[in-house]
Coordinates of C-alpha atoms and ligand atoms in Angstrom, one line a residue:
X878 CA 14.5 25.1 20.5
X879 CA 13.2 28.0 18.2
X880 CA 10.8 30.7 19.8
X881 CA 8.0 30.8 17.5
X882 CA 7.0 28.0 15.6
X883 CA 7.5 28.4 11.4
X884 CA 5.0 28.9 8.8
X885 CA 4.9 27.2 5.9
X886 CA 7.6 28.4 3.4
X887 CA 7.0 29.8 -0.4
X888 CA 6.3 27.2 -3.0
X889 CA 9.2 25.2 -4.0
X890 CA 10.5 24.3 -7.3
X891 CA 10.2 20.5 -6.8
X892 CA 11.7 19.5 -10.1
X893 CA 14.7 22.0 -9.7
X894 CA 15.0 20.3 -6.6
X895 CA 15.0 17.2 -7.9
X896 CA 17.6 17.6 -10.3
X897 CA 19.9 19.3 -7.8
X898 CA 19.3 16.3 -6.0
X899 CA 20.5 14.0 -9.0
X900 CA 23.5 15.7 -9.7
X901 CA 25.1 15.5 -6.1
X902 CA 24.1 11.6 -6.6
X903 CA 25.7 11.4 -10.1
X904 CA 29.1 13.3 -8.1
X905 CA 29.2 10.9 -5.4
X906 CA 27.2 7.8 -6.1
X907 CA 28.4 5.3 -3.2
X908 CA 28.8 7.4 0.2
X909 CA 31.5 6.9 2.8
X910 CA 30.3 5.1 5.5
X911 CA 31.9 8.0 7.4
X912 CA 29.7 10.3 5.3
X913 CA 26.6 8.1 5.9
X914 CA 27.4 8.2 9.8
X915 CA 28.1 11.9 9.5
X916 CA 24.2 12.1 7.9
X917 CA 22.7 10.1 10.9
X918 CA 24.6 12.1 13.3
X919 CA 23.1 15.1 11.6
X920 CA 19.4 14.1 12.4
X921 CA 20.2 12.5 15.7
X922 CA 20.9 16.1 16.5
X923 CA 18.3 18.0 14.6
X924 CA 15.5 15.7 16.3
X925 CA 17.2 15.9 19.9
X926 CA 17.5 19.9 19.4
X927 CA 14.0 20.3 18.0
X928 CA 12.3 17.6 20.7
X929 CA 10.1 20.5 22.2
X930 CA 9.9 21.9 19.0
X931 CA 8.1 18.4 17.5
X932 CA 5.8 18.4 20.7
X933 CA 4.6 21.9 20.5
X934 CA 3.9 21.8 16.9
X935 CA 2.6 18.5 16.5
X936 CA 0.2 19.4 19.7
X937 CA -0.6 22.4 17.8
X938 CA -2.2 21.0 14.9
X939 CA -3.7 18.3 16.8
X940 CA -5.5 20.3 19.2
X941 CA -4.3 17.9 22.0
X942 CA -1.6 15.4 21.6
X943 CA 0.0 14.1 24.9
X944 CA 3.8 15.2 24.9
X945 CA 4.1 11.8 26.2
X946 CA 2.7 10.4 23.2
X947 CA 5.0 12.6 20.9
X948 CA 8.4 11.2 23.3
X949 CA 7.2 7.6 22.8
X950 CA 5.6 7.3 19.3
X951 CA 7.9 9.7 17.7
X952 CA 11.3 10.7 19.0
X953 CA 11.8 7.6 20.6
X954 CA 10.9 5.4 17.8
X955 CA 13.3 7.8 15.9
X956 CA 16.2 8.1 18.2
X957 CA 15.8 4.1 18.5
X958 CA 16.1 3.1 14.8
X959 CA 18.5 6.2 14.2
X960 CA 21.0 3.9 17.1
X961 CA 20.2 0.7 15.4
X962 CA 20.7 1.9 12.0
X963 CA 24.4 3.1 13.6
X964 CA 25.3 0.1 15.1
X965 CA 24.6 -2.0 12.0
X966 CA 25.2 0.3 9.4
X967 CA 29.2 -1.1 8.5
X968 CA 27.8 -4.6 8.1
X969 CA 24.5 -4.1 6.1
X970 CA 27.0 -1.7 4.0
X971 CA 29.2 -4.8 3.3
X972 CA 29.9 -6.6 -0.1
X973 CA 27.5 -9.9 0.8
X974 CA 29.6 -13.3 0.0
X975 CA 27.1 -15.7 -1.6
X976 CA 27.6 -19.6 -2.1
X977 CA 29.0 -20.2 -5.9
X978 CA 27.7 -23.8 -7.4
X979 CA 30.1 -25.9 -8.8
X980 CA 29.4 -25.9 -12.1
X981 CA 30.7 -22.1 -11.5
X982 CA 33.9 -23.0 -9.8
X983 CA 36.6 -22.0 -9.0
X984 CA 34.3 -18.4 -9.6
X985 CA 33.4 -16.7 -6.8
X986 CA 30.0 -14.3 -6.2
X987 CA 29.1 -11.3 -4.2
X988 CA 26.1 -9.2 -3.6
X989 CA 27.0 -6.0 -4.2
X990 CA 24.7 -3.1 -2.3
X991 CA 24.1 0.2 -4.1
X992 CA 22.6 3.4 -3.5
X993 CA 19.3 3.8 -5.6
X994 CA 19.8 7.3 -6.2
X995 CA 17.3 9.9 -5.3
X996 CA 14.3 8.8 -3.5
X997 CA 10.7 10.7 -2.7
X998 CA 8.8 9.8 0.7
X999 CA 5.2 11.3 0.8
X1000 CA 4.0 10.9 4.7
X1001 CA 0.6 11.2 6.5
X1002 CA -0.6 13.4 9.5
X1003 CA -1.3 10.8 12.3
X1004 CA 2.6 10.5 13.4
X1005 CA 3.9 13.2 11.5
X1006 CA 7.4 13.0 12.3
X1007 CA 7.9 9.6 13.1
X1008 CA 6.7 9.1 9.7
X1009 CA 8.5 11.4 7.3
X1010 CA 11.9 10.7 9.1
X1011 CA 12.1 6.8 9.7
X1012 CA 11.6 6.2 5.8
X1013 CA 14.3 9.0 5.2
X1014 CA 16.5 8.0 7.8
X1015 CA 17.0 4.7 5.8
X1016 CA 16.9 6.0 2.7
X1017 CA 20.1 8.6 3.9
X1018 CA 21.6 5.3 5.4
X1019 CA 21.5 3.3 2.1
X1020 CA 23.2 6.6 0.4
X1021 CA 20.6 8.2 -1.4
X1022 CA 19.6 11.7 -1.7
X1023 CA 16.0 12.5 -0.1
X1024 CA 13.0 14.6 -1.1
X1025 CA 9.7 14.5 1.6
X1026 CA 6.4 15.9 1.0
X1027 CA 4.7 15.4 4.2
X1028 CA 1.1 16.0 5.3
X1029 CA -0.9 19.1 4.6
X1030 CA -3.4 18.4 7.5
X1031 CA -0.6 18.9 10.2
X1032 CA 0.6 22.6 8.6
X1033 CA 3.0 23.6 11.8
X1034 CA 4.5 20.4 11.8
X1035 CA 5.2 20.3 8.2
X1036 CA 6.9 23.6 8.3
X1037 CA 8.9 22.8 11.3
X1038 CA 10.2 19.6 9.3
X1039 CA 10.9 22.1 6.2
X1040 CA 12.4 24.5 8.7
X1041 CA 14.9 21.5 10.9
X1042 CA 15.9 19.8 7.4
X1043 CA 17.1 22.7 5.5
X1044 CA 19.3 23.9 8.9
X1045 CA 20.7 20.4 9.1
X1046 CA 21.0 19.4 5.5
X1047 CA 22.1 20.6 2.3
X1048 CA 19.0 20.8 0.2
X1049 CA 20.7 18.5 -2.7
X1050 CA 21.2 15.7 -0.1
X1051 CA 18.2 15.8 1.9
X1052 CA 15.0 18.7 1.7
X1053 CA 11.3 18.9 2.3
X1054 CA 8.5 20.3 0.1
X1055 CA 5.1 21.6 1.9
X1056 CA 1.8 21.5 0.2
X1057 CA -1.4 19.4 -0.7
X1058 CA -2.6 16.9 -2.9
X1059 CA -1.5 19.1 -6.0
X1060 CA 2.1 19.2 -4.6
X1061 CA 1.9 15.2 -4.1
X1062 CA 0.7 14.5 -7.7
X1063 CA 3.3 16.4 -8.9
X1064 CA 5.9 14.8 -6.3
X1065 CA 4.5 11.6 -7.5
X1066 CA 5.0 12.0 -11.4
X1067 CA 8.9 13.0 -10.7
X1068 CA 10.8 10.2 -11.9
X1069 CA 12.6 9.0 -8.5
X1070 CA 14.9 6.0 -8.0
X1071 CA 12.3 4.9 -5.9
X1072 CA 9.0 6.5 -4.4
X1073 CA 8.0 5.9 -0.8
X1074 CA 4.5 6.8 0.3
X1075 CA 2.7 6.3 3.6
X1076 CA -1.0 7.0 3.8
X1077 CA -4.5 5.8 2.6
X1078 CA -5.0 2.9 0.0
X1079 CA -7.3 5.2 -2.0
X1080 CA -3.9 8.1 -2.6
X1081 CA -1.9 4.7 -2.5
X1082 CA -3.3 3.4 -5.7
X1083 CA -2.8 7.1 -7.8
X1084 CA 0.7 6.9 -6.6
X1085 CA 1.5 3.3 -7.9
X1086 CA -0.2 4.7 -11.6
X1087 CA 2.2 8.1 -11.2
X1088 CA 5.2 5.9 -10.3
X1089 CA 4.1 3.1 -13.2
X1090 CA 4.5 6.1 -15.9
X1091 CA 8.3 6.3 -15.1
X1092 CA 8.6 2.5 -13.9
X1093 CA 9.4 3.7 -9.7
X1094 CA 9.5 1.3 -7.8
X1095 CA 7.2 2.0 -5.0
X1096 CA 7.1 1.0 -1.3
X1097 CA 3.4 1.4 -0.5
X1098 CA 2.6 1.6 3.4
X1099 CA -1.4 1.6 3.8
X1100 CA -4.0 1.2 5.9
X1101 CA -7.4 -1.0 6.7
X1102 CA -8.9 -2.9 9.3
X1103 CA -6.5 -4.6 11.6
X1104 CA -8.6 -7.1 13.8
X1105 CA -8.1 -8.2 17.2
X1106 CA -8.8 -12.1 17.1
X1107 CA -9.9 -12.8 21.0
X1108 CA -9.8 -16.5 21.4
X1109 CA -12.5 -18.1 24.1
X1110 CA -9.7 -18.8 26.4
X1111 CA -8.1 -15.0 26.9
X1112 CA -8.0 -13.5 30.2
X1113 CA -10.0 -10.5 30.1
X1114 CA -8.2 -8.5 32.7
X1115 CA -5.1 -8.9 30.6
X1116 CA -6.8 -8.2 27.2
X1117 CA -8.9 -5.4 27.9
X1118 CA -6.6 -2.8 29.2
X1119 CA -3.6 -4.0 26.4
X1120 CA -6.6 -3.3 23.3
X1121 CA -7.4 0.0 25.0
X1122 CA -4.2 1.6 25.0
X1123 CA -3.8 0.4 21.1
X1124 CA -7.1 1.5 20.2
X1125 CA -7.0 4.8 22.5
X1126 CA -2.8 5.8 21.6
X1127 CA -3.4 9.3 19.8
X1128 CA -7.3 8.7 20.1
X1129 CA -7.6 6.3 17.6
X1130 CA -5.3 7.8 14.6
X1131 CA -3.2 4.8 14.3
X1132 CA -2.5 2.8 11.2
X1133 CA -1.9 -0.3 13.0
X1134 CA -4.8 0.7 16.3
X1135 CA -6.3 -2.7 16.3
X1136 CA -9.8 -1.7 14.4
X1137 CA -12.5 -3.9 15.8
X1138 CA -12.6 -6.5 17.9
X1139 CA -13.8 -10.9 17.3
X1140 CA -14.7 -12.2 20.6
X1141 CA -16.7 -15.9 21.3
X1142 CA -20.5 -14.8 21.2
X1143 CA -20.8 -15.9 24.8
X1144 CA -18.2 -12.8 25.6
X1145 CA -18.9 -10.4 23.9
X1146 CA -21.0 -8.1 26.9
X1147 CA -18.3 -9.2 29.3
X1148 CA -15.6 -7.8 26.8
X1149 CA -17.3 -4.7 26.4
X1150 CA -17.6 -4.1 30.0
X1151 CA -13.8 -5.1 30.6
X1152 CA -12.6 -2.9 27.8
X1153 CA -15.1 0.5 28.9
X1154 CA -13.3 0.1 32.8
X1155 CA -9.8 0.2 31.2
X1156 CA -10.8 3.0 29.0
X1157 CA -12.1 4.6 31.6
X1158 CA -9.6 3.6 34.3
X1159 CA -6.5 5.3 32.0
X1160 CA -8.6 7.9 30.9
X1161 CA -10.6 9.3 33.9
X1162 CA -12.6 12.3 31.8
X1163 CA -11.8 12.6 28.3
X1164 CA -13.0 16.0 27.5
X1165 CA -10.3 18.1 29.8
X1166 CA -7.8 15.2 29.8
X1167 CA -4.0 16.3 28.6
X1168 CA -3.6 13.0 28.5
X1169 CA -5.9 12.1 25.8
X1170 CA -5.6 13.1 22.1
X1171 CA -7.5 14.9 20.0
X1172 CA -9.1 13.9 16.7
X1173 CA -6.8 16.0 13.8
X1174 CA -9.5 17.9 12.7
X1175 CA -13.7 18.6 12.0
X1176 CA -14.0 16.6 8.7
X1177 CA -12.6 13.2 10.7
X1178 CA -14.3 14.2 13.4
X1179 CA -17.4 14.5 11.2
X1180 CA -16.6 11.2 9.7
X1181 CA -16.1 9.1 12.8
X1182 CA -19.4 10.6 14.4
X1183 CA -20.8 9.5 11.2
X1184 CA -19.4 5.9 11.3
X1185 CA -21.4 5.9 14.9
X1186 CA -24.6 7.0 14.2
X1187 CA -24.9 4.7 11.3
X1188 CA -24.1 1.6 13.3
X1189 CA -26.7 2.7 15.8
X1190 CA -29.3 3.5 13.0
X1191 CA -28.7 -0.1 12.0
X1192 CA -29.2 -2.0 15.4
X1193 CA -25.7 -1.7 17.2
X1194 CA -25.6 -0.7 20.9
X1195 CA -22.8 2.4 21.3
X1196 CA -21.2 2.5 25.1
X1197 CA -19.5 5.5 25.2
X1198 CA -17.0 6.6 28.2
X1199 CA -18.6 9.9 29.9
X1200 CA -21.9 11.5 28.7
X1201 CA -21.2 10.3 25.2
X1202 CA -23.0 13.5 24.0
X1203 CA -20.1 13.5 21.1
X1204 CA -21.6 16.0 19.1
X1205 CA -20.9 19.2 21.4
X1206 CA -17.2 18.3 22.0
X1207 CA -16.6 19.7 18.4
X1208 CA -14.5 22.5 19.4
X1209 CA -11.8 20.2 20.8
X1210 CA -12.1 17.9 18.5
X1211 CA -12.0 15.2 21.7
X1212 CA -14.4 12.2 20.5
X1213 CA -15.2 9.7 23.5
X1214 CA -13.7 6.0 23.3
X1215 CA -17.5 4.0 21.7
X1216 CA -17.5 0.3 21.8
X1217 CA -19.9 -0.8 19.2
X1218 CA -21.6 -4.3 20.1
X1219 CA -23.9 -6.2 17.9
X1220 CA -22.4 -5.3 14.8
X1221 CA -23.0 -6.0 11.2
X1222 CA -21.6 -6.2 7.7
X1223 CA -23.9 -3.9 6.7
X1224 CA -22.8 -0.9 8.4
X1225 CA -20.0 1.3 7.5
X1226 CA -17.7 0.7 10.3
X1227 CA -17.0 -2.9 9.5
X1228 CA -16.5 -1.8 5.7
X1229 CA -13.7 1.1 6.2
X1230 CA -10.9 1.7 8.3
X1231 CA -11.9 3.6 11.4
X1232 CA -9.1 5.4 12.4
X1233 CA -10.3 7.0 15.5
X1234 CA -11.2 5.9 18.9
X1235 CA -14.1 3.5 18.1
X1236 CA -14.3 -0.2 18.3
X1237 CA -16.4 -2.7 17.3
X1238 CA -16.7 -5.7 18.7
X1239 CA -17.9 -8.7 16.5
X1240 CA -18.8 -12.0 17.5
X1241 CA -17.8 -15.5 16.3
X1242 CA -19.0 -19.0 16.8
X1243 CA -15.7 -21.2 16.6
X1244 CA -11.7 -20.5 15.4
X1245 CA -12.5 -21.3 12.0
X1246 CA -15.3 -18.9 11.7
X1247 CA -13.2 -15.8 13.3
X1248 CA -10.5 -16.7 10.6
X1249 CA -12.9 -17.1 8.0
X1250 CA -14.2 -13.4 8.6
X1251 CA -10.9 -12.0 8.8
X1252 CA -10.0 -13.6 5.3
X1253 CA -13.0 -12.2 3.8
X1254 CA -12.1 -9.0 3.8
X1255 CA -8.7 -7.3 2.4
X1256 CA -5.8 -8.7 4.1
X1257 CA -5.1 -5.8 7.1
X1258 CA -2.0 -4.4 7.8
X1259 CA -1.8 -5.8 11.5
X1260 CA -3.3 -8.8 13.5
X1261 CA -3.6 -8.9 17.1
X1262 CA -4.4 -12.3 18.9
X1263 CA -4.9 -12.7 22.6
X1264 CA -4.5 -16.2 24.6
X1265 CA -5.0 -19.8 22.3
X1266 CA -2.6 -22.6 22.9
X1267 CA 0.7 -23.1 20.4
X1268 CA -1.7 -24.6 18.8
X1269 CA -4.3 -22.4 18.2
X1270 CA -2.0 -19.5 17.5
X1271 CA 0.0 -21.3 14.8
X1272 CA -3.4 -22.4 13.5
X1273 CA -4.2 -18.4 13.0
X1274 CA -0.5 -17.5 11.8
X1275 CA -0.7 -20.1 9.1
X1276 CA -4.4 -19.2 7.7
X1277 CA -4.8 -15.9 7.9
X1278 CA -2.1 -13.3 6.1
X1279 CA -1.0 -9.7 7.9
X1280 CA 1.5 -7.5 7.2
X1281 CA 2.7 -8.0 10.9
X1282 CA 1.7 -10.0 14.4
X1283 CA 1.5 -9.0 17.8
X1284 CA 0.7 -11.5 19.8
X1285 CA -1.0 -10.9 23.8
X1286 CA -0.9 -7.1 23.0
X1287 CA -0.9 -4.8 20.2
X1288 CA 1.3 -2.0 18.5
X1289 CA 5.1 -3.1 20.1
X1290 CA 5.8 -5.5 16.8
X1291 CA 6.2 -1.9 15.1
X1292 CA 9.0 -1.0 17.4
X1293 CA 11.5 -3.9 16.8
X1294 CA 14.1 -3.0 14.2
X1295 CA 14.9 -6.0 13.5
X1296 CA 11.6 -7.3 12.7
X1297 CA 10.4 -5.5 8.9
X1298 CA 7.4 -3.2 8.9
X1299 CA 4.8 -3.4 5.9
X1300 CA 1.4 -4.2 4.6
X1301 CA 0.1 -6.6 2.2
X1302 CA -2.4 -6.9 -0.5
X1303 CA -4.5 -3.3 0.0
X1304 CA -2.5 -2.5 3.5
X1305 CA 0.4 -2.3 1.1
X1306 CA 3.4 -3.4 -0.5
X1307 CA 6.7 -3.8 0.7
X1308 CA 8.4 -2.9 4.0
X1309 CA 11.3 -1.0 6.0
X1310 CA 12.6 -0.7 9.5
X1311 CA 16.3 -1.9 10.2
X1312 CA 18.1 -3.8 7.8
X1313 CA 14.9 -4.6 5.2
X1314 CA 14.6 -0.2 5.3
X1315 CA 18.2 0.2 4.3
X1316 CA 17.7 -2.9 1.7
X1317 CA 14.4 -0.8 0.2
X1318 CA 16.4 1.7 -0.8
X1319 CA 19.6 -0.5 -1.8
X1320 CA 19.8 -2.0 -5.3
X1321 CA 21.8 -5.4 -4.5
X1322 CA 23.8 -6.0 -7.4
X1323 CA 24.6 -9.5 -8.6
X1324 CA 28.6 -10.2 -9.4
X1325 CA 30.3 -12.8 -10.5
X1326 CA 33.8 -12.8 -10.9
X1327 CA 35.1 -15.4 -13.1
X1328 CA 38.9 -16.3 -12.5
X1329 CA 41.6 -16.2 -15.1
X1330 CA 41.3 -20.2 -14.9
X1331 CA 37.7 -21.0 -16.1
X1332 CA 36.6 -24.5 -18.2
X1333 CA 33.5 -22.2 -19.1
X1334 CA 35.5 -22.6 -23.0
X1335 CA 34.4 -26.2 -23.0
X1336 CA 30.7 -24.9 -23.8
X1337 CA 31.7 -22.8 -27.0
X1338 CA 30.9 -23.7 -30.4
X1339 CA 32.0 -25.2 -32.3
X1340 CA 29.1 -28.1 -30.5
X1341 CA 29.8 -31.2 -30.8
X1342 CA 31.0 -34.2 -28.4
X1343 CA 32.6 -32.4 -26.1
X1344 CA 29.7 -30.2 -25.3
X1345 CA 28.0 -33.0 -24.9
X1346 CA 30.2 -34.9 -22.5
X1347 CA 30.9 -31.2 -20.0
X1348 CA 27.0 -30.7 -20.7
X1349 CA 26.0 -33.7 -18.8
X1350 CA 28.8 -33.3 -16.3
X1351 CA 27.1 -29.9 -15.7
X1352 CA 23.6 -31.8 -15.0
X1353 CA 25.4 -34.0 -12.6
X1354 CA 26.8 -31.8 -10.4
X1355 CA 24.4 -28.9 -10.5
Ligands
NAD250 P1 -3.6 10.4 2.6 O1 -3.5 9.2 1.7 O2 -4.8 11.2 2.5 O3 -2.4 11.4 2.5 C1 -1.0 10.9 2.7 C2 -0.1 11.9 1.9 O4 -0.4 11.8 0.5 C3 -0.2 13.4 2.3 O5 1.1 13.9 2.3 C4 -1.0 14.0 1.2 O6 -0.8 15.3 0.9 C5 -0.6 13.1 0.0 N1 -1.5 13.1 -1.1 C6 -2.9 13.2 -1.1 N2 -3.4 13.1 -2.3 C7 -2.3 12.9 -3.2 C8 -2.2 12.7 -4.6 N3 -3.3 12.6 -5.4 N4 -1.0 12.4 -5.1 C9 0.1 12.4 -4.3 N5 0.0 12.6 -3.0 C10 -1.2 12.9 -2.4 O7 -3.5 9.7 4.1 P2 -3.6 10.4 5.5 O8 -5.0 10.8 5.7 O9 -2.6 11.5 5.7 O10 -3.2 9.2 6.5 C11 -4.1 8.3 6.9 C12 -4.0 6.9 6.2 O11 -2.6 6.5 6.2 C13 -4.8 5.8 6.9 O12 -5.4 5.0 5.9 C14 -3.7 5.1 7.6 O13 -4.0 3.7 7.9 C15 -2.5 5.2 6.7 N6 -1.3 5.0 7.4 C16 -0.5 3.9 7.1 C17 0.7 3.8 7.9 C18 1.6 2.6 7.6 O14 2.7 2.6 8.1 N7 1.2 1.6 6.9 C19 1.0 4.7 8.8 C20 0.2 5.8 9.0 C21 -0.9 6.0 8.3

């Protein structure tokens, strides 16, 4: 634990940076596994020395952020895929054997795994840790040096990243650069093995253009509006409280918070209800609460007040936990969980992601026209779906595309390594976590290793019949 929490350093020379970076890849360009273990080791122990650290700063430029919240959503989440990356690491490391056909025989093939090189991650604000060190926890893992630019909006944070990395890591293998949009463009034009960004579609698209100029490969996690398909047969006192903790975890600021709500039309009052007594049943007052976040700062606070009143301009009914005076809680930034019912396309809220503690709850006439809605718009990054038989929920896993599934809750699918983590169409492209992160950042080389005995010479010129006669052969038996 340090005393004071850092400021921001000086500007850094990214591009020096970025060469010192290559030339300790082009001096050891396949890592140990004892080196790579050495590296996870490294930030096990900067996270576990820094945990009060992460909470004070992270609460710092949130305002409020429950320490709880940091333990679970970030160190945890860290310390968790740091052990499964451990455990695993020898075997995802491993030359993979592949079948050879037997028009190849008696060749044999492997998959050989590479590091990429030297890799960029560019991370948001709304887990600030979690997500500038899972990606580069991977990326380290599959043997690459790492350069992060993490978010400008949480400024203590940032630094105390800058601040951790450089005293655990040599700045060739692993550093972090502080600063804005300008600092990201130029990140992004840098001409990386491969270019990780987490963040908003709009950024998302100028980084695939910065990244197509040197032909990066990109992994692009996004945003948008994950739904929370509510079939007629859910149990309310089982739904309500699970979609209040997802939608009401770090107030709202979740990329994968379930967004809004499709209930049966008959429900949707009783839903509304159900979900305002959880709300209010884990979060007693909001306003004083510890336990409840604050929004990151005035201009999304701004925006999400916004998102409200137009909704109410245009017809919906706002239910807001406590006085629901939102306005005059500006100071702390705390904005009270809203449910939004009678809904429309029209209004802004069902046409961006919300991204705070507001949800909408739309109502549907039968299965098909729930899916239907949720494949008119882009295909979201999450889905939640509560109750349905086998049947039903197969029906909505087959017709409807997601980056990822919870099913009878929301969030934990983000939490299995072994499941891979990534968006889709505008919630992005790509994915990591466990063995698909380390394969991200892995180039898997094709070999084939022909043996000194080979009746490949039976297909050289000069053609004729016997080309003919192995050619068919070759049709037979592939
Ligand atoms: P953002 O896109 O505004 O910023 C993300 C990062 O990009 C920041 O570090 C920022 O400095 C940098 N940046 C901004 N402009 C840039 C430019 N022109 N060139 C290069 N870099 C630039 O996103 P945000 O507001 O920090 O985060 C919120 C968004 O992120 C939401 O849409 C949310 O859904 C999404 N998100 C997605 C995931 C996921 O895992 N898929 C996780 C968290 C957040």
């Amino acid at each position: 634990m340090i005393d004071v929490l850092p400021q921001p350093g000086p500007p850094r020379d990214i591009r020096r940076l970025f060469e010192a970076q290559r030339a300790a890849y082009a001096g050891e360009r396949h890592p140990s596994l004892a080196q790579r273990h050495d590296r996870l080791e490294r930030l096990a122990t900067m996270t576990e020395a820094h945990e009060q650290d992460i909470i004070a700063a992270i609460a710092t430029d949130f305002g409020t952020r429950p320490a709880q919240e940091t333990r679970i959503a970030e160190l945890f989440v860290i310390s968790a895929g740091i052990r499964h990356t451990r455990r695993n690491l020898n075997r995802w490391m491993a030359q993979q054997r592949v079948p050879t056909p037997l028009y190849l025989w008696p060749g044999r093939s492997r998959v050989h795994r590479q590091p990429l090189g030297v890799v960029g991650v560019i991370s948001p604000w709304n887990y600030p840790v979690q997500l500038a060190l899972l990606p580069a926890l991977a990326a380290l893992a599959a043997g690459n040096r790492v350069m992060l630019k993490p978010s400008e909006l949480t400024p203590r944070t940032s630094a105390l990243l800058e601040h951790m990395v450089a005293k655990h890591f040599s700045e060739d293998e692993f550093a972090v650069v502080t600063g804005g949009p300008d600092v990201g463009d130029k990140f992004s034009h840098l001409p990386f093995d491969h270019l990780f960004f987490t963040g908003s579609t709009a950024v998302g698209r100028k980084i695939a253009l910065a990244a197509a100029a040197n032909l990066t490969p990109v992994t692009l996690e996004l945003g948008g509006k994950s739904p929370a398909l509510i079939h007629a047969d859910a149990d309310f006192g089982m739904v309500a409280p699970r979609l209040a903790t997802g939608k009401l975890l770090n107030a709202g600021q979740t990329c994968i918070a379930p967004d809004y709500a499709l209930v049966p039309a008959s429900r949707v009052d009783a839903l509304a209800a159900a979900i305002r007594d959880s709300a209010a049943s884990q979060y007693p007052s909001f306003r004083e609460n510890p336990d409840y976040s604050s929004i990151v700062n005035d201009g999304h606070f701004r925006r999400l007040t916004a998102l409200i009143d137009d909704a109410v301009q245009k017809g919906a009914r706002a239910i807001a936990l406590g006085s629901g005076d939102t306005a005059t809680h500006m100071p702390d930034r705390k904005l009270a969980p809203t449910v939004l019912v009678g809904v429309k396309d029209s209004m802004a809220v069902m046409n961006e992601e919300i991204f705070g503690p507001v949800l909408p709850i739309e109502a549907y006439d039968s299965l098909d026209q729930a899916i239907e809605k949720i494949n008119a718009r882009p295909r979201p990054l999450s889905l939640y779906m509560f109750g349905g038989d086998e049947a039903a929920r197969r029906s909505v896993l087959d017709r409807t595309t997601a980056g990822g599934v919870t099913i009878d809750d929301t969030l934990w699918h983000f939490t299995n390594e072994n499941l891979p983590f990534g968006g889709i169409g505008a919630s992005g492209i790509g994915a990591y976590h466990g063995e698909r992160g380390f394969l991200t950042f892995t180039h898997q080389k094709a070999v084939f290793i022909q043996p000194r005995l080979s009746f490949t010479w039976m297909l050289r010129p000069p053609y004729g019949k016997r080309f003919d006669r192995v050619f068919e052969l070759l049709k037979k038996i592939s």
